[in-house]
């Protein structure tokens, strides 16, 4: 289950990296570079922080091959797609959900601490996209008005809570994945937000979520 | 002493991260993210470089709790503060001073080399703020006209020199902290600079510092 | 041979970092910072990914001394040079070639996988420059129209192929260095490109290289 999630995360994030390269009109090697950076970036940071080195794609080079194939497919098909940015955003949502569970699972296994599991889940899920936007000089997903980091945190939190409740691993993974994807999907489709900082915030995050 | 400095560094840098989030009008989770990235970013890089993994906050999740609490406090109080950017800059100065000593102490302990101690001190002190500015798309502290990196380097250097002179650990720490804070504080308050590169620099750094 | 390449990479990348600092009119410490970040940045990421910690410059502080000396020389001489940006680009090309071989050699030794060798070669060669441009807020080399990442990949590939063919180490190194420098040099001097993504790419990369 975790291996499936990891490959799913790599493929969809690699595709978003390649789509960013297509928006910048780079060459094929540029597509490969952005696909690889985005596909394995979050997981690389996670492995470094947890001290699991060499990082996962050095131990298992198939992940790199997956990024290369994804980049090539996108290079030769992206021009067929009218709604490229929308596709990028939705693939990013799937990758975010997959990686929030993966990151939390590995963080929990390595540290035993639910706090750390939620941090590594959130970091793994968001850092690939952050890196992609930073290097492609695109507006950062971090600063978008709708729910993004929150979805990753909620997914990691749901997984960690389900594990603590003794659910089997596939159920916890499905719970985390579902929560993250539902929140981020709602944010994309319906513009869900939680209250942002203003001079007088006055309300709290839970109220606003219920009101929608 | 070092533990106090590390927590002090985490708290003040976390507060600057949360203040950056408030300037970008992010939601509470955005505050948490920026507080955590800025609070533990410099120390994380230091631990990775020195090979001390898992990094400090995975070994001691209390650091993350400190970032979370700091972010929540800032989220609900920042609107009361008129001079938010000035506060950010001063807190950043305290964090810079604390982390320049921390980074130098850990670098010296791990490598035995004063050169490495000065590098890890400077990196630890500056990288949290650099990361914050990069991800918040704010003008980088690195490129500001006044003394910044120099204060971190001077603090790390003062600590390393005091250690080499055989002073007790608390005295070396105080020396490093004081030197860094004095230099950076003078830069903030009085605009202290050292000569910048121009077509014909002609003068050296020491002259200009004396002249002020 | 590898040690020579590593020092050559550090010196030329450090010089490009210092030249970027001169374009931003920073002070001497700013020159040191950018020289060090650019000089050892790519190799630091390589060592972290391969799990070879503490990273190379902590084990061998002479690399830092080399960056410091380079930065000081550039600080006092850069104003004599009219064609500073052109020099930066050419030094960057030499560093790219040296590091693509270094990164591939260490990646191959650590993992035994040619795929990984090509990835670490490309990453080591490009990340110092990427970091420099990101922190100096300059247009990223990644997004330049001409061949850049491709030259690093080709150099790493040539080295890996030559090693696989059983050539002695100095010959493989020379092959990789030569291929990377020739490609990047051609890109700088004659504007060589490979086809970039367009709505209908239609041609492949090899055709375009032959046509030039």
Coordinates of C-alpha atoms in Angstrom, one line a residue:
Chain A
X1 CA 0.0 0.0 0.0
X2 CA 2.8 2.4 1.0
X3 CA 4.8 1.5 -2.1
X4 CA 1.8 2.2 -4.3
X5 CA 1.2 5.6 -2.6
X6 CA 4.9 6.4 -3.0
X7 CA 4.9 5.6 -6.7
X8 CA 1.6 7.4 -7.2
X9 CA 3.0 10.5 -5.5
X10 CA 6.2 10.4 -7.6
X11 CA 4.2 10.0 -10.9
X12 CA 1.7 12.8 -10.3
X13 CA 4.3 15.2 -8.9
X14 CA 6.6 14.4 -11.7
X15 CA 3.8 15.2 -14.1
X16 CA 3.2 18.6 -12.4
X17 CA 6.9 19.3 -12.7
X18 CA 6.8 18.5 -16.4
X19 CA 3.7 20.7 -16.9
X20 CA 5.5 23.6 -15.2
X21 CA 8.4 23.0 -17.6
X22 CA 5.9 23.1 -20.5
X23 CA 4.5 26.4 -19.3
X24 CA 8.1 27.7 -19.3
X25 CA 8.6 26.2 -22.8
X26 CA 11.8 24.3 -21.7
X27 CA 13.5 21.6 -23.7
X28 CA 13.1 17.8 -23.0
X29 CA 16.0 17.8 -20.5
X30 CA 14.3 20.7 -18.7
X31 CA 11.2 18.6 -18.5
X32 CA 13.2 15.7 -17.0
X33 CA 14.8 18.0 -14.4
X34 CA 11.6 19.6 -13.2
X35 CA 9.8 16.2 -13.2
X36 CA 12.6 14.6 -11.1
X37 CA 12.9 17.6 -8.7
X38 CA 9.1 17.8 -8.1
X39 CA 8.6 14.0 -8.1
X40 CA 11.2 13.1 -5.5
X41 CA 11.8 16.5 -3.8
X42 CA 9.4 16.1 -0.9
X43 CA 10.5 12.5 -0.2
X44 CA 14.1 13.4 -0.4
X45 CA 13.7 16.1 2.3
X46 CA 11.8 13.6 4.4
X47 CA 14.5 11.0 4.1
X48 CA 17.3 13.5 4.9
X49 CA 15.4 14.8 8.0
X50 CA 14.8 11.3 9.3
X51 CA 18.4 10.3 8.6
X52 CA 17.4 7.6 6.1
X53 CA 20.2 7.9 3.7
X54 CA 21.1 7.3 1.0
X55 CA 17.7 8.7 0.1
X56 CA 14.9 6.4 -1.3
X57 CA 15.6 7.0 -5.0
X58 CA 19.3 6.2 -4.6
X59 CA 18.3 2.9 -3.0
X60 CA 15.7 2.3 -5.6
X61 CA 16.6 3.9 -9.0
X62 CA 13.3 2.8 -10.5
X63 CA 11.8 6.0 -9.1
X64 CA 14.0 8.0 -11.3
X65 CA 13.0 5.9 -14.3
X66 CA 9.4 6.7 -13.5
X67 CA 10.1 10.4 -13.5
X68 CA 11.9 10.2 -16.8
X69 CA 9.1 8.2 -18.5
X70 CA 6.5 10.7 -17.1
X71 CA 8.5 13.7 -18.4
X72 CA 8.8 12.2 -21.8
X73 CA 5.0 11.4 -22.0
X74 CA 4.2 14.9 -20.9
X75 CA 6.7 16.4 -23.4
X76 CA 4.9 14.8 -26.3
X77 CA 1.3 15.1 -25.2
X78 CA 1.0 18.3 -23.2
X79 CA 0.3 20.4 -26.3
X80 CA -2.9 18.3 -26.7
X81 CA -4.3 19.6 -23.5
X82 CA -6.1 22.9 -23.3
X83 CA -6.6 23.0 -19.5
X84 CA -3.0 22.4 -18.6
X85 CA -2.9 24.6 -15.4
X86 CA -6.1 23.0 -14.1
X87 CA -4.6 19.5 -14.7
X88 CA -1.4 20.5 -12.9
X89 CA -3.4 21.7 -9.9
X90 CA -5.5 18.5 -9.7
X91 CA -2.5 16.2 -10.1
X92 CA -0.8 18.2 -7.4
X93 CA -3.8 17.5 -5.1
X94 CA -3.5 13.8 -5.7
X95 CA 0.3 13.9 -5.0
X96 CA -0.3 16.0 -1.9
X97 CA -2.8 13.4 -0.5
X98 CA -0.5 10.4 -1.3
X99 CA 2.6 12.1 0.2
X100 CA 0.9 13.3 3.3
X101 CA 0.2 9.7 4.2
X102 CA 3.6 8.4 3.1
X103 CA 5.5 11.1 5.0
X104 CA 3.4 10.5 8.1
X105 CA 3.9 6.8 7.9
X106 CA 7.6 7.0 7.6
X107 CA 7.9 9.7 10.2
X108 CA 5.9 7.6 12.7
X109 CA 7.9 4.5 12.0
X110 CA 11.2 6.4 12.4
X111 CA 10.4 8.5 15.4
X112 CA 7.4 7.0 17.2
X113 CA 6.1 10.5 17.7
X114 CA 2.7 11.5 16.3
X115 CA 3.9 15.2 16.3
X116 CA 6.8 14.3 14.1
X117 CA 4.6 12.2 11.9
X118 CA 2.3 15.1 11.2
X119 CA 5.3 17.4 10.4
X120 CA 7.0 15.0 8.1
X121 CA 3.7 14.2 6.4
X122 CA 3.0 17.9 5.8
X123 CA 6.6 18.6 4.7
X124 CA 6.7 15.6 2.3
X125 CA 3.4 16.6 0.7
X126 CA 4.1 20.3 0.2
X127 CA 7.9 20.6 -0.5
X128 CA 7.9 19.1 -4.0
X129 CA 5.3 21.6 -5.1
X130 CA 7.1 24.5 -3.3
X131 CA 10.4 23.6 -4.9
X132 CA 8.7 23.4 -8.4
X133 CA 7.2 26.8 -8.0
X134 CA 10.3 28.3 -6.6
X135 CA 12.6 27.0 -9.4
X136 CA 10.1 27.7 -12.2
X137 CA 9.6 31.2 -10.8
X138 CA 5.8 30.7 -10.6
X139 CA 3.5 32.1 -7.8
X140 CA 4.1 29.8 -4.8
X141 CA 1.3 27.3 -3.9
X142 CA 2.2 28.3 -0.3
X143 CA 0.7 31.8 -0.7
X144 CA -2.5 30.8 -2.6
X145 CA -5.6 31.9 -0.8
X146 CA -7.3 28.5 -0.6
X147 CA -6.6 25.5 1.6
X148 CA -3.2 23.8 0.7
X149 CA -0.9 23.2 3.6
X150 CA -4.0 22.6 5.8
X151 CA -5.1 19.7 3.6
X152 CA -1.7 18.0 3.9
X153 CA -1.7 18.5 7.7
X154 CA -5.3 17.1 7.9
X155 CA -4.3 14.1 5.9
X156 CA -1.3 13.4 8.0
X157 CA -3.3 14.0 11.1
X158 CA -6.1 11.6 10.0
X159 CA -3.6 8.9 9.2
X160 CA -1.8 9.3 12.5
X161 CA -5.1 9.3 14.5
X162 CA -6.2 6.2 12.7
X163 CA -2.9 4.4 13.4
X164 CA -3.2 5.4 17.1
X165 CA -6.7 4.0 17.1
X166 CA -5.3 0.7 16.0
X167 CA -6.8 0.6 12.5
X168 CA -5.1 -1.6 10.0
X169 CA -2.5 0.1 7.8
X170 CA -4.6 0.1 4.6
X171 CA -7.5 1.7 6.4
X172 CA -5.4 4.4 8.0
X173 CA -3.8 5.2 4.7
X174 CA -7.2 5.4 2.9
X175 CA -8.5 7.7 5.7
X176 CA -5.5 10.0 5.4
X177 CA -5.5 10.0 1.6
X178 CA -9.3 10.6 1.5
X179 CA -9.3 13.5 4.0
X180 CA -6.4 15.3 2.3
X181 CA -7.8 14.9 -1.2
X182 CA -11.4 15.9 -0.1
X183 CA -10.1 19.1 1.5
X184 CA -7.8 20.1 -1.3
X185 CA -10.3 19.1 -3.9
X186 CA -13.0 21.2 -2.3
X187 CA -10.5 24.1 -2.2
X188 CA -9.8 23.8 -5.9
X189 CA -13.5 23.2 -7.0
X190 CA -15.4 25.4 -4.6
X191 CA -12.6 27.8 -3.3
X192 CA -12.8 26.5 0.3
X193 CA -10.7 28.6 2.6
X194 CA -10.1 28.8 6.3
X195 CA -10.1 32.3 7.8
X196 CA -7.0 34.2 6.9
X197 CA -5.2 36.7 9.1
X198 CA -6.7 40.2 9.1
X199 CA -6.4 43.2 11.4
X200 CA -9.2 41.7 13.5
X201 CA -9.6 37.9 12.8
X202 CA -12.3 37.5 15.4
X203 CA -13.4 34.0 14.2
X204 CA -11.7 30.7 14.5
X205 CA -10.9 28.2 11.8
X206 CA -13.5 25.6 12.8
X207 CA -16.5 28.1 12.6
X208 CA -15.6 29.0 9.1
X209 CA -15.3 25.4 7.9
X210 CA -18.7 24.6 9.4
X211 CA -20.3 27.7 7.8
X212 CA -19.4 26.8 4.3
Chain B
X1 CA 23.1 27.4 28.3
X2 CA 23.1 26.0 24.8
X3 CA 19.6 24.5 25.3
X4 CA 18.4 27.9 26.4
X5 CA 19.9 29.5 23.3
X6 CA 18.5 26.9 21.0
X7 CA 14.9 27.4 22.4
X8 CA 15.4 31.2 22.3
X9 CA 16.5 30.9 18.7
X10 CA 13.5 28.7 17.8
X11 CA 11.0 31.0 19.5
X12 CA 12.2 34.3 18.0
X13 CA 12.7 32.9 14.6
X14 CA 9.3 31.1 14.7
X15 CA 7.8 34.5 15.7
X16 CA 9.4 36.2 12.7
X17 CA 8.0 33.4 10.4
X18 CA 4.5 34.0 11.8
X19 CA 4.9 37.7 11.4
X20 CA 5.9 37.1 7.7
X21 CA 2.7 35.0 7.4
X22 CA 0.7 37.8 8.9
X23 CA 2.1 40.2 6.3
X24 CA 1.0 37.8 3.6
X25 CA -2.5 37.4 5.3
X26 CA -2.2 33.6 5.5
X27 CA -4.5 31.4 7.5
X28 CA -3.5 29.8 10.9
X29 CA -2.0 26.7 9.2
X30 CA 0.1 29.1 7.1
X31 CA 1.3 30.7 10.3
X32 CA 2.3 27.3 11.7
X33 CA 4.1 26.4 8.5
X34 CA 6.1 29.6 8.3
X35 CA 6.8 29.6 12.1
X36 CA 8.2 26.0 11.9
X37 CA 10.2 26.5 8.7
X38 CA 11.8 29.7 10.1
X39 CA 12.2 28.4 13.6
X40 CA 13.9 25.1 12.9
X41 CA 15.2 25.8 9.3
X42 CA 18.7 27.0 10.2
X43 CA 19.2 24.3 12.8
X44 CA 18.0 21.6 10.4
X45 CA 20.5 22.5 7.8
X46 CA 23.2 22.6 10.5
X47 CA 22.4 19.1 11.7
X48 CA 22.2 17.7 8.1
X49 CA 25.6 19.1 7.2
X50 CA 27.2 17.8 10.4
X51 CA 25.5 14.4 9.9
X52 CA 23.6 14.6 13.2
X53 CA 20.4 12.8 12.0
X54 CA 17.6 12.5 12.7
X55 CA 17.7 16.3 13.1
X56 CA 17.2 17.9 16.5
X57 CA 13.5 18.4 16.3
X58 CA 12.8 14.8 15.4
X59 CA 14.8 13.7 18.5
X60 CA 13.1 16.4 20.6
X61 CA 9.5 17.1 19.3
X62 CA 9.1 19.8 22.0
X63 CA 10.7 22.2 19.5
X64 CA 7.8 21.8 17.1
X65 CA 5.3 22.4 20.0
X66 CA 7.2 25.6 20.7
X67 CA 6.8 26.7 17.1
X68 CA 3.1 25.8 17.1
X69 CA 2.4 27.8 20.3
X70 CA 4.4 30.8 19.1
X71 CA 2.4 30.8 15.8
X72 CA -0.9 30.7 17.6
X73 CA 0.1 33.5 19.9
X74 CA 1.2 35.6 17.0
X75 CA -2.0 34.8 15.0
X76 CA -4.2 36.2 17.7
X77 CA -2.1 39.1 18.7
X78 CA -0.3 40.4 15.6
X79 CA -3.2 42.7 14.7
X80 CA -2.5 44.6 18.0
X81 CA 0.9 45.6 16.9
X82 CA 1.4 48.6 14.6
X83 CA 5.2 48.2 14.1
X84 CA 5.1 44.6 12.9
X85 CA 8.0 44.8 10.4
X86 CA 10.2 46.5 13.0
X87 CA 9.4 43.8 15.5
X88 CA 10.2 41.1 12.9
X89 CA 13.6 42.6 12.2
X90 CA 14.5 42.9 15.9
X91 CA 13.4 39.4 16.8
X92 CA 15.4 38.2 13.8
X93 CA 18.4 39.9 15.3
X94 CA 18.0 38.0 18.6
X95 CA 17.6 34.7 16.7
X96 CA 20.6 35.5 14.6
X97 CA 22.7 36.1 17.7
X98 CA 21.5 32.9 19.5
X99 CA 21.9 30.7 16.5
X100 CA 25.3 32.0 15.6
X101 CA 26.6 30.7 19.0
X102 CA 24.6 27.5 18.8
X103 CA 25.7 26.7 15.3
X104 CA 29.4 27.4 16.1
X105 CA 29.2 25.4 19.3
X106 CA 27.8 22.3 17.6
X107 CA 30.1 22.7 14.6
X108 CA 33.1 22.9 16.9
X109 CA 32.0 19.9 18.9
X110 CA 31.4 17.8 15.7
X111 CA 34.4 18.8 13.7
X112 CA 37.0 20.2 16.0
X113 CA 37.8 22.9 13.4
X114 CA 37.4 26.6 14.2
X115 CA 36.9 27.3 10.4
X116 CA 33.9 24.9 10.3
X117 CA 32.5 26.3 13.5
X118 CA 32.4 29.8 12.0
X119 CA 30.7 28.4 8.8
X120 CA 28.1 26.4 10.7
X121 CA 27.5 29.3 13.1
X122 CA 26.9 31.7 10.2
X123 CA 24.7 29.2 8.2
X124 CA 22.6 28.3 11.2
X125 CA 22.0 32.0 12.0
X126 CA 21.2 33.2 8.5
X127 CA 19.4 30.3 6.8
X128 CA 16.1 30.4 8.7
X129 CA 15.6 34.0 7.7
X130 CA 16.7 33.4 4.2
X131 CA 14.3 30.5 3.8
X132 CA 11.5 32.6 5.3
X133 CA 12.1 35.5 2.9
X134 CA 12.4 33.1 -0.1
X135 CA 9.2 31.3 0.6
X136 CA 7.2 34.4 1.6
X137 CA 8.5 36.1 -1.6
X138 CA 9.8 39.0 0.5
X139 CA 13.1 41.0 -0.3
X140 CA 15.9 38.8 1.0
X141 CA 17.7 39.8 4.2
X142 CA 20.9 38.6 2.4
X143 CA 20.7 41.6 0.0
X144 CA 19.9 44.3 2.5
X145 CA 22.4 47.1 2.6
X146 CA 23.2 46.9 6.3
X147 CA 25.3 44.4 8.3
X148 CA 23.6 41.0 8.5
X149 CA 25.7 38.0 7.5
X150 CA 28.7 39.8 9.0
X151 CA 27.0 40.0 12.5
X152 CA 26.4 36.2 12.4
X153 CA 30.0 35.6 11.3
X154 CA 31.4 37.9 14.0
X155 CA 29.3 36.2 16.7
X156 CA 30.4 32.8 15.6
X157 CA 34.0 34.1 15.5
X158 CA 33.9 35.6 18.9
X159 CA 32.5 32.4 20.4
X160 CA 35.1 30.3 18.7
X161 CA 38.0 32.6 19.8
X162 CA 36.7 32.6 23.4
X163 CA 36.5 28.8 23.4
X164 CA 40.1 28.6 21.9
X165 CA 41.2 31.0 24.7
X166 CA 39.9 28.5 27.2
X167 CA 37.0 30.6 28.6
X168 CA 34.1 28.7 30.2
X169 CA 31.3 27.8 28.0
X170 CA 28.8 30.3 29.4
X171 CA 31.3 33.2 28.9
X172 CA 32.1 32.2 25.3
X173 CA 28.4 31.9 24.6
X174 CA 27.7 35.3 26.1
X175 CA 30.6 36.9 24.2
X176 CA 29.3 35.5 20.9
X177 CA 25.7 36.4 21.5
X178 CA 26.7 39.9 22.6
X179 CA 28.9 40.6 19.6
X180 CA 26.4 39.4 17.1
X181 CA 23.5 41.3 18.7
X182 CA 25.4 44.5 19.1
X183 CA 26.5 44.5 15.5
X184 CA 23.1 43.6 14.1
X185 CA 21.3 45.9 16.5
X186 CA 23.6 48.8 15.5
X187 CA 22.9 48.0 11.9
X188 CA 19.1 48.1 12.5
X189 CA 19.2 51.2 14.7
X190 CA 21.9 53.3 13.2
X191 CA 22.2 51.8 9.7
X192 CA 25.7 50.5 10.3
X193 CA 27.3 49.1 7.1
X194 CA 30.7 47.9 6.0
X195 CA 31.9 49.1 2.6
X196 CA 30.1 47.5 -0.2
X197 CA 31.5 46.6 -3.6
X198 CA 31.8 49.5 -6.0
X199 CA 33.7 50.1 -9.2
X200 CA 36.6 51.3 -7.1
X201 CA 36.3 50.1 -3.5
X202 CA 39.6 51.7 -2.4
X203 CA 39.0 51.3 1.3
X204 CA 38.9 48.2 3.4
X205 CA 36.3 47.0 5.8
X206 CA 38.1 47.9 9.1
X207 CA 38.6 51.5 8.1
X208 CA 34.9 52.0 7.6
X209 CA 33.9 50.3 10.8
X210 CA 36.3 52.6 12.7
X211 CA 35.1 55.7 11.0
X212 CA 31.5 55.3 12.1
Chain C
X1 CA 42.3 13.6 -10.7
X2 CA 39.0 13.7 -8.8
X3 CA 40.5 15.9 -6.1
X4 CA 41.8 18.3 -8.8
X5 CA 38.3 18.4 -10.4
X6 CA 36.7 19.0 -7.0
X7 CA 39.0 21.9 -6.2
X8 CA 38.6 23.3 -9.7
X9 CA 34.8 23.2 -9.3
X10 CA 34.9 24.9 -6.0
X11 CA 37.2 27.7 -7.2
X12 CA 35.3 28.5 -10.3
X13 CA 31.8 28.3 -8.7
X14 CA 33.1 30.3 -5.8
X15 CA 34.3 32.9 -8.3
X16 CA 30.8 33.0 -9.9
X17 CA 29.2 33.5 -6.5
X18 CA 31.5 36.3 -5.8
X19 CA 30.8 37.9 -9.2
X20 CA 27.1 37.7 -8.4
X21 CA 27.8 39.4 -5.1
X22 CA 29.6 42.1 -7.0
X23 CA 26.6 42.6 -9.3
X24 CA 24.5 43.1 -6.2
X25 CA 27.1 45.5 -4.7
X26 CA 27.4 43.5 -1.5
X27 CA 30.1 43.9 1.2
X28 CA 33.1 41.6 1.6
X29 CA 31.2 39.2 3.9
X30 CA 28.5 39.0 1.3
X31 CA 31.1 38.0 -1.2
X32 CA 32.3 35.3 1.2
X33 CA 28.8 34.0 1.7
X34 CA 27.9 33.8 -2.0
X35 CA 31.3 32.3 -2.9
X36 CA 30.9 29.6 -0.2
X37 CA 27.2 28.8 -1.0
X38 CA 27.9 28.6 -4.8
X39 CA 31.3 26.9 -4.4
X40 CA 30.2 24.0 -2.1
X41 CA 26.4 24.0 -2.6
X42 CA 26.2 21.4 -5.3
X43 CA 28.7 19.1 -3.6
X44 CA 26.9 19.5 -0.3
X45 CA 23.6 18.4 -1.8
X46 CA 25.4 15.4 -3.4
X47 CA 26.9 14.3 -0.1
X48 CA 23.6 14.7 1.7
X49 CA 21.7 12.6 -0.8
X50 CA 24.4 9.9 -0.9
X51 CA 24.5 9.9 2.9
X52 CA 28.2 10.8 3.0
X53 CA 28.1 13.0 6.1
X54 CA 29.6 15.1 7.6
X55 CA 29.8 16.7 4.1
X56 CA 33.1 17.0 2.3
X57 CA 34.0 20.5 3.4
X58 CA 33.4 19.6 7.1
X59 CA 35.8 16.7 6.7
X60 CA 38.3 18.9 4.7
X61 CA 38.0 22.6 5.8
X62 CA 40.6 23.6 3.1
X63 CA 37.6 23.9 0.7
X64 CA 36.2 26.7 2.8
X65 CA 39.6 28.4 2.8
X66 CA 39.7 28.2 -1.0
X67 CA 36.3 29.9 -1.2
X68 CA 37.4 32.7 1.2
X69 CA 40.5 33.4 -0.8
X70 CA 38.6 33.3 -4.1
X71 CA 36.0 35.8 -2.7
X72 CA 38.7 38.2 -1.5
X73 CA 40.5 38.1 -4.8
X74 CA 37.3 38.8 -6.7
X75 CA 36.3 41.6 -4.2
X76 CA 39.5 43.5 -4.9
X77 CA 39.8 42.8 -8.7
X78 CA 36.2 42.6 -10.1
X79 CA 36.1 46.3 -10.7
X80 CA 38.9 45.9 -13.2
X81 CA 36.8 43.6 -15.4
X82 CA 34.4 45.1 -17.9
X83 CA 32.9 41.8 -19.1
X84 CA 31.9 40.5 -15.6
X85 CA 28.7 38.7 -16.6
X86 CA 30.4 37.0 -19.5
X87 CA 33.2 35.8 -17.2
X88 CA 30.7 34.5 -14.7
X89 CA 28.9 32.5 -17.4
X90 CA 32.2 31.0 -18.7
X91 CA 33.5 30.1 -15.2
X92 CA 30.1 28.6 -14.5
X93 CA 30.6 26.4 -17.6
X94 CA 33.9 25.1 -16.3
X95 CA 32.5 24.4 -12.9
X96 CA 29.5 22.6 -14.4
X97 CA 31.8 20.4 -16.4
X98 CA 34.1 19.6 -13.4
X99 CA 31.1 18.9 -11.1
X100 CA 29.2 16.8 -13.6
X101 CA 32.2 14.3 -13.5
X102 CA 32.8 14.6 -9.8
X103 CA 29.1 14.1 -9.0
X104 CA 28.8 11.1 -11.3
X105 CA 32.0 9.5 -10.0
X106 CA 30.9 9.7 -6.4
X107 CA 27.3 8.7 -7.2
X108 CA 28.6 5.6 -9.1
X109 CA 31.0 4.7 -6.3
X110 CA 28.3 5.0 -3.6
X111 CA 25.4 3.3 -5.4
X112 CA 26.8 1.2 -8.2
X113 CA 24.0 2.4 -10.4
X114 CA 24.7 4.3 -13.7
X115 CA 21.2 5.9 -13.4
X116 CA 22.0 7.4 -10.0
X117 CA 25.5 8.5 -11.2
X118 CA 23.9 10.5 -14.0
X119 CA 21.4 12.1 -11.5
X120 CA 24.0 13.0 -8.9
X121 CA 26.3 14.3 -11.7
X122 CA 23.6 16.6 -13.0
X123 CA 22.5 17.7 -9.6
X124 CA 26.0 18.5 -8.4
X125 CA 26.8 20.4 -11.5
X126 CA 23.6 22.6 -11.6
X127 CA 22.6 23.1 -8.0
X128 CA 25.4 25.5 -7.0
X129 CA 24.4 27.9 -9.8
X130 CA 20.7 27.4 -9.1
X131 CA 21.2 28.3 -5.5
X132 CA 23.4 31.4 -6.4
X133 CA 20.7 32.7 -8.8
X134 CA 17.9 32.0 -6.3
X135 CA 19.6 33.8 -3.4
X136 CA 20.9 36.7 -5.5
X137 CA 17.5 37.1 -7.1
X138 CA 18.9 36.8 -10.6
X139 CA 17.2 35.1 -13.5
X140 CA 17.7 31.4 -13.0
X141 CA 20.2 29.5 -15.2
X142 CA 17.6 26.7 -15.3
X143 CA 15.2 28.8 -17.4
X144 CA 17.7 30.2 -19.9
X145 CA 16.9 29.3 -23.5
X146 CA 20.3 27.6 -24.2
X147 CA 21.7 24.2 -23.2
X148 CA 22.5 24.1 -19.5
X149 CA 21.1 21.1 -17.6
X150 CA 21.6 19.0 -20.8
X151 CA 25.4 19.7 -20.8
X152 CA 25.7 18.5 -17.2
X153 CA 23.6 15.4 -18.0
X154 CA 25.7 14.7 -21.1
X155 CA 29.0 15.1 -19.2
X156 CA 27.8 12.8 -16.4
X157 CA 26.5 10.3 -19.1
X158 CA 29.8 10.3 -21.0
X159 CA 31.8 9.7 -17.8
X160 CA 29.4 6.9 -16.8
X161 CA 29.6 5.3 -20.2
X162 CA 33.4 5.5 -20.3
X163 CA 33.6 3.9 -16.9
X164 CA 31.2 1.1 -18.0
X165 CA 33.4 0.6 -21.0
X166 CA 36.4 0.0 -18.7
X167 CA 38.4 3.1 -19.5
X168 CA 40.9 4.2 -16.9
X169 CA 39.6 6.8 -14.5
X170 CA 41.5 9.8 -15.9
X171 CA 40.2 9.1 -19.4
X172 CA 36.6 8.8 -18.3
X173 CA 37.0 12.0 -16.4
X174 CA 38.5 13.8 -19.3
X175 CA 35.7 12.5 -21.6
X176 CA 33.0 13.7 -19.3
X177 CA 34.6 17.0 -18.6
X178 CA 35.2 17.6 -22.4
X179 CA 31.7 16.7 -23.4
X180 CA 30.0 18.9 -20.8
X181 CA 32.3 21.9 -21.5
X182 CA 32.0 21.6 -25.3
X183 CA 28.2 21.5 -25.1
X184 CA 27.9 24.4 -22.6
X185 CA 30.6 26.4 -24.4
X186 CA 28.9 26.0 -27.7
X187 CA 25.6 27.1 -26.1
X188 CA 27.3 30.2 -24.7
X189 CA 29.3 31.1 -27.8
X190 CA 26.9 30.1 -30.6
X191 CA 23.6 29.9 -28.7
X192 CA 23.2 26.1 -29.2
X193 CA 19.8 24.9 -28.1
X194 CA 17.8 21.7 -28.3
X195 CA 14.1 22.0 -29.3
X196 CA 12.0 23.6 -26.6
X197 CA 8.4 22.7 -25.9
X198 CA 5.9 24.4 -28.2
X199 CA 2.3 23.7 -29.0
X200 CA 3.4 21.3 -31.7
X201 CA 7.1 20.2 -31.0
X202 CA 7.1 17.8 -34.0
X203 CA 10.9 17.4 -34.1
X204 CA 13.2 15.6 -31.8
X205 CA 16.3 16.7 -29.9
X206 CA 18.8 14.9 -32.1
X207 CA 17.6 16.4 -35.4
X208 CA 18.0 19.9 -34.1
X209 CA 21.5 19.3 -32.8
X210 CA 22.6 17.9 -36.2
X211 CA 21.0 20.8 -38.0
X212 CA 23.0 23.5 -36.3

